[in-house]
Every structure is written in C-alpha cells, then in structure tokens.
GROMACS .gro file of C-alpha atoms in nm:
model
   84
    1GLY     CA    1  -2.059  -0.659   0.286
    2SER     CA    2  -1.984  -0.296   0.334
    3PRO     CA    3  -1.968  -0.041   0.054
    4ASP     CA    4  -1.628   0.047  -0.092
    5PRO     CA    5  -1.443   0.302   0.121
    6ASP     CA    6  -1.361   0.646  -0.012
    7GLY     CA    7  -1.032   0.660  -0.199
    8ILE     CA    8  -0.724   0.810  -0.038
    9VAL     CA    9  -0.455   1.023  -0.193
   10ALA     CA   10  -0.104   1.024  -0.053
   11GLU     CA   11   0.174   1.218  -0.221
   12PHE     CA   12   0.540   1.158  -0.148
   13ASP     CA   13   0.856   1.296  -0.306
   14LEU     CA   14   1.025   0.970  -0.405
   15ASN     CA   15   1.351   1.157  -0.453
   16GLY     CA   16   1.358   1.214  -0.077
   17GLU     CA   17   1.490   0.960   0.166
   18GLY     CA   18   1.228   0.712   0.290
   19PRO     CA   19   1.055   0.540   0.446
   20TYR     CA   20   0.754   0.766   0.405
   21THR     CA   21   0.479   0.768   0.666
   22GLY     CA   22   0.118   0.877   0.680
   23THR     CA   23  -0.218   0.827   0.848
   24SER     CA   24  -0.563   0.766   0.702
   25ASP     CA   25  -0.904   0.665   0.834
   26LEU     CA   26  -0.887   0.350   0.618
   27PHE     CA   27  -0.537   0.222   0.702
   28GLY     CA   28  -0.449   0.398   1.027
   29ASP     CA   29  -0.076   0.471   1.054
   30TYR     CA   30   0.124   0.334   0.761
   31SER     CA   31   0.471   0.341   0.611
   32ILE     CA   32   0.588   0.311   0.251
   33SER     CA   33   0.932   0.226   0.120
   34TYR     CA   34   1.028   0.262  -0.246
   35SER     CA   35   1.344   0.162  -0.430
   36ASP     CA   36   1.418   0.074  -0.793
   37GLY     CA   37   1.054   0.025  -0.893
   38GLN     CA   38   0.967  -0.179  -0.584
   39LEU     CA   39   0.713  -0.049  -0.333
   40SER     CA   40   0.648  -0.189   0.017
   41PHE     CA   41   0.349  -0.076   0.224
   42THR     CA   42   0.285  -0.167   0.588
   43ALA     CA   43  -0.010  -0.065   0.804
   44ALA     CA   44   0.052  -0.210   1.149
   45ALA     CA   45  -0.308  -0.186   1.281
   46VAL     CA   46  -0.583  -0.137   1.019
   47PRO     CA   47  -0.890  -0.009   1.212
   48GLY     CA   48  -1.164  -0.172   1.000
   49VAL     CA   49  -1.026  -0.526   1.035
   50GLY     CA   50  -0.967  -0.552   1.407
   51ASN     CA   51  -0.634  -0.367   1.406
   52ARG     CA   52  -0.463  -0.641   1.206
   53GLU     CA   53  -0.144  -0.577   1.012
   54MET     CA   54  -0.165  -0.528   0.635
   55THR     CA   55   0.134  -0.556   0.404
   56LEU     CA   56   0.163  -0.499   0.033
   57GLU     CA   57   0.463  -0.559  -0.192
   58GLY     CA   58   0.451  -0.440  -0.552
   59GLU     CA   59   0.650  -0.354  -0.860
   60PHE     CA   60   0.605  -0.081  -1.121
   61THR     CA   61   0.673  -0.205  -1.477
   62ASP     CA   62   0.553  -0.081  -1.818
   63GLY     CA   63   0.257   0.120  -1.686
   64LEU     CA   64   0.148  -0.158  -1.448
   65PHE     CA   65   0.165  -0.189  -1.071
   66SER     CA   66   0.134  -0.549  -0.955
   67GLY     CA   67   0.219  -0.752  -0.650
   68THR     CA   68   0.092  -0.930  -0.341
   69TYR     CA   69  -0.099  -0.826  -0.029
   70SER     CA   70  -0.176  -0.979   0.310
   71ILE     CA   71  -0.400  -0.893   0.604
   72VAL     CA   72  -0.282  -1.115   0.888
   73GLY     CA   73  -0.532  -1.391   0.958
   74LEU     CA   74  -0.789  -1.262   0.705
   75ALA     CA   75  -0.674  -1.240   0.345
   76GLU     CA   76  -0.387  -1.272   0.104
   77GLY     CA   77  -0.364  -1.249  -0.269
   78THR     CA   78  -0.231  -1.075  -0.576
   79PHE     CA   79  -0.330  -0.756  -0.755
   80GLU     CA   80  -0.263  -0.568  -1.076
   81ALA     CA   81  -0.342  -0.206  -1.155
   82THR     CA   82  -0.289  -0.002  -1.471
   83ARG     CA   83  -0.212   0.365  -1.500
   84SER     CA   84  -0.487   0.568  -1.665
   0.00000   0.00000   0.00000
C-alpha cells in the first residue's frame, strides 16, 4: 500500500451557522455539519479513490470521538479516537 498521507488541519467556528466547507488534497471538496455533539462529514469525490464519495458520522462523548465511515464501493467501518 501507499504511505499514510500528511495530516490535515481544518478549523471551524462551531458557534457559526453550518454547514462548513473546505478543500484539501486528500479529500477534495468536503462539507461538515455539527449539532449537539454529532458530526457529519461528506466528501463527494475523494481524488485518491477514483472520485468516490466518502461519508463519516460521529459523536463526541467523554473525550472520545467515535462513529462510522463509508467510501462508496470500497470500504465501510467504525472508528474511535481519543483527545490527547
């Protein structure tokens, strides 16, 4: 496989009205919605996987961020991340 891509940093003022949008080399154009601890991420055409759509749904609870992800026709699963 390929090496891990460089990390990306995206900062949004979650007090503002969403959805929030951005662009990165890794995800292409993406949008993020956030409400009551729930985050939804959609990248309609991820360049590195044949311009397939990627979605991620997650929840912030007790220092954790966990949820599900899908890349249409390629992968789906769950994840969990902790705040350091």
